[in-house]
Amino acid sequence: VQLQAFGGGLVQAGGSLRLSCAASGSTFRNYHMGWFRQGPGKEREFVAAISRSASGGKTFYADSVKGRFAISGDKAKNTVYLEMNSLTPEDTAVYYCAASSVVLSGLRVPDHYHSWGRGTLVTVSS
């Protein structure tokens, strides 16, 4: 599966953005789909994931974004979204979408993802 992430940009603190991850070559519903981010000088970190259709489409979130971010998928558009609300400067990062075929317990680990899209930059100003 090939992935392309887009939708990043500059937003003020408290604002919202929606990132999109368009899949091609296969339906995203065959994979666990994750969003990760990498801030300046930081390691890549888990943000959110949605399990593949056969696993019930369950959602998972990092504690730092729980209640503010929402991951979802659109079967017709073969696209996964990350809705981000109440953004803070700490959310500034390059955001990546990725696909995984490992068990659910490994969804928070970047190394468990085999396909990655190019990142999209999100900048939150104070």
mmCIF file of C-alpha atoms in Angstrom:
data_model
loop_
_atom_site.group_PDB
_atom_site.id
_atom_site.type_symbol
_atom_site.label_atom_id
_atom_site.label_comp_id
_atom_site.label_asym_id
_atom_site.label_seq_id
_atom_site.Cartn_x
_atom_site.Cartn_y
_atom_site.Cartn_z
ATOM 1 C CA VAL A 1 0.000 0.000 0.000
ATOM 2 C CA GLN A 2 1.241 3.494 -0.843
ATOM 3 C CA LEU A 3 0.346 6.376 1.412
ATOM 4 C CA GLN A 4 0.255 10.117 0.921
ATOM 5 C CA ALA A 5 -0.350 12.472 3.816
ATOM 6 C CA PHE A 6 -1.443 16.058 3.410
ATOM 7 C CA GLY A 7 -3.379 18.790 5.141
ATOM 8 C CA GLY A 8 -0.721 20.307 7.370
ATOM 9 C CA GLY A 9 -0.231 24.016 7.754
ATOM 10 C CA LEU A 10 0.077 26.921 10.130
ATOM 11 C CA VAL A 11 -2.611 27.352 12.754
ATOM 12 C CA GLN A 12 -2.978 29.410 15.902
ATOM 13 C CA ALA A 13 -3.114 27.800 19.311
ATOM 14 C CA GLY A 14 -6.626 26.603 20.034
ATOM 15 C CA GLY A 15 -7.332 26.027 16.369
ATOM 16 C CA SER A 16 -8.068 22.894 14.391
ATOM 17 C CA LEU A 17 -6.704 21.023 11.399
ATOM 18 C CA ARG A 18 -7.641 17.853 9.602
ATOM 19 C CA LEU A 19 -4.900 15.703 8.143
ATOM 20 C CA SER A 20 -5.622 13.223 5.382
ATOM 21 C CA CYS A 21 -3.801 10.039 4.433
ATOM 22 C CA ALA A 22 -4.744 8.780 0.999
ATOM 23 C CA ALA A 23 -4.016 5.120 0.359
ATOM 24 C CA SER A 24 -3.446 3.520 -3.036
ATOM 25 C CA GLY A 25 -2.548 0.056 -4.228
ATOM 26 C CA SER A 26 -4.718 -1.536 -1.575
ATOM 27 C CA THR A 27 -7.558 -0.620 0.708
ATOM 28 C CA PHE A 28 -6.464 0.866 4.021
ATOM 29 C CA ARG A 29 -9.045 -1.330 5.732
ATOM 30 C CA ASN A 30 -6.700 -4.298 5.282
ATOM 31 C CA TYR A 31 -4.169 -2.694 7.606
ATOM 32 C CA HIS A 32 -3.857 -1.093 10.981
ATOM 33 C CA MET A 33 -3.346 2.583 10.207
ATOM 34 C CA GLY A 34 -1.383 4.907 12.422
ATOM 35 C CA TRP A 35 -0.423 8.534 12.724
ATOM 36 C CA PHE A 36 2.943 9.479 14.177
ATOM 37 C CA ARG A 37 4.687 12.793 14.612
ATOM 38 C CA GLN A 38 8.211 14.055 15.013
ATOM 39 C CA GLY A 39 8.799 17.426 16.594
ATOM 40 C CA PRO A 40 12.003 19.461 16.376
ATOM 41 C CA GLY A 41 14.806 17.577 18.115
ATOM 42 C CA LYS A 42 12.457 14.798 19.186
ATOM 43 C CA GLU A 43 12.005 11.166 18.327
ATOM 44 C CA ARG A 44 9.072 10.002 16.271
ATOM 45 C CA GLU A 45 6.126 9.355 18.567
ATOM 46 C CA PHE A 46 2.803 7.615 18.328
ATOM 47 C CA VAL A 47 -0.273 9.814 17.983
ATOM 48 C CA ALA A 48 -3.227 7.634 17.030
ATOM 49 C CA ALA A 49 -4.153 4.409 15.291
ATOM 50 C CA ILE A 50 -7.178 2.624 13.949
ATOM 51 C CA SER A 51 -7.221 -1.131 13.656
ATOM 52 C CA ARG A 52 -8.019 -2.853 10.384
ATOM 53 C CA SER A 53 -11.600 -3.668 9.536
ATOM 54 C CA ALA A 54 -11.204 -7.342 10.467
ATOM 55 C CA SER A 55 -10.098 -6.221 13.938
ATOM 56 C CA GLY A 56 -13.097 -4.016 14.447
ATOM 57 C CA GLY A 57 -11.773 -0.592 13.498
ATOM 58 C CA LYS A 58 -10.798 0.143 17.102
ATOM 59 C CA THR A 59 -9.107 3.462 17.828
ATOM 60 C CA PHE A 60 -6.105 4.149 20.026
ATOM 61 C CA TYR A 61 -4.594 7.445 21.143
ATOM 62 C CA ALA A 62 -1.538 8.780 22.867
ATOM 63 C CA ASP A 63 -2.394 10.280 26.242
ATOM 64 C CA SER A 64 -1.180 13.665 25.045
ATOM 65 C CA VAL A 65 -3.861 13.891 22.343
ATOM 66 C CA LYS A 66 -6.720 11.915 23.859
ATOM 67 C CA GLY A 67 -9.906 13.965 23.808
ATOM 68 C CA ARG A 68 -8.482 16.436 21.283
ATOM 69 C CA PHE A 69 -7.634 14.292 18.248
ATOM 70 C CA ALA A 70 -9.786 11.793 16.406
ATOM 71 C CA ILE A 71 -8.759 9.206 13.813
ATOM 72 C CA SER A 72 -11.255 7.908 11.289
ATOM 73 C CA GLY A 73 -11.421 6.308 7.871
ATOM 74 C CA ASP A 74 -13.514 6.777 4.753
ATOM 75 C CA LYS A 75 -13.852 3.534 2.822
ATOM 76 C CA ALA A 76 -15.189 5.215 -0.316
ATOM 77 C CA LYS A 77 -12.236 7.595 -0.513
ATOM 78 C CA ASN A 78 -9.709 5.051 0.777
ATOM 79 C CA THR A 79 -8.482 7.748 3.124
ATOM 80 C CA VAL A 80 -7.691 7.941 6.814
ATOM 81 C CA TYR A 81 -8.124 11.223 8.643
ATOM 82 C CA LEU A 82 -6.714 12.772 11.769
ATOM 83 C CA GLU A 83 -8.946 15.504 13.122
ATOM 84 C CA MET A 84 -6.950 17.728 15.475
ATOM 85 C CA ASN A 85 -8.643 20.193 17.808
ATOM 86 C CA SER A 86 -7.496 22.493 20.600
ATOM 87 C CA LEU A 87 -4.022 22.545 19.130
ATOM 88 C CA THR A 88 -1.099 23.797 21.207
ATOM 89 C CA PRO A 89 2.452 24.743 20.219
ATOM 90 C CA GLU A 90 3.529 21.355 21.628
ATOM 91 C CA ASP A 91 1.651 19.727 18.741
ATOM 92 C CA THR A 92 4.032 21.316 16.240
ATOM 93 C CA ALA A 93 5.646 18.491 14.305
ATOM 94 C CA VAL A 94 5.869 16.675 11.026
ATOM 95 C CA TYR A 95 2.999 14.213 10.960
ATOM 96 C CA TYR A 96 3.256 10.851 9.217
ATOM 97 C CA CYS A 97 0.709 8.205 8.400
ATOM 98 C CA ALA A 98 1.694 4.559 8.252
ATOM 99 C CA ALA A 99 0.304 1.073 7.686
ATOM 100 C CA SER A 100 0.950 -2.020 9.781
ATOM 101 C CA SER A 101 0.084 -5.693 9.675
ATOM 102 C CA VAL A 102 1.288 -6.642 13.165
ATOM 103 C CA VAL A 103 -0.873 -7.504 16.140
ATOM 104 C CA LEU A 104 -2.777 -4.752 17.920
ATOM 105 C CA SER A 105 -0.380 -4.673 20.850
ATOM 106 C CA GLY A 106 2.330 -3.299 18.579
ATOM 107 C CA LEU A 107 0.434 -0.382 17.127
ATOM 108 C CA ARG A 108 2.260 2.269 19.173
ATOM 109 C CA VAL A 109 5.694 1.227 17.900
ATOM 110 C CA PRO A 110 6.956 2.896 14.695
ATOM 111 C CA ASP A 111 9.126 -0.106 13.783
ATOM 112 C CA HIS A 112 5.990 -2.244 13.427
ATOM 113 C CA TYR A 113 4.792 -0.209 10.465
ATOM 114 C CA HIS A 114 5.929 -1.267 6.999
ATOM 115 C CA SER A 115 4.569 1.516 4.807
ATOM 116 C CA TRP A 116 4.955 5.228 5.448
ATOM 117 C CA GLY A 117 3.714 8.309 3.707
ATOM 118 C CA ARG A 118 5.738 11.479 3.372
ATOM 119 C CA GLY A 119 5.194 13.746 6.306
ATOM 120 C CA THR A 120 3.101 16.866 6.451
ATOM 121 C CA LEU A 121 4.179 19.764 8.640
ATOM 122 C CA VAL A 122 1.874 21.150 11.299
ATOM 123 C CA THR A 123 2.949 24.388 12.943
ATOM 124 C CA VAL A 124 0.972 25.778 15.865
ATOM 125 C CA SER A 125 1.713 29.370 16.806
ATOM 126 C CA SER A 126 1.172 30.736 20.302
#
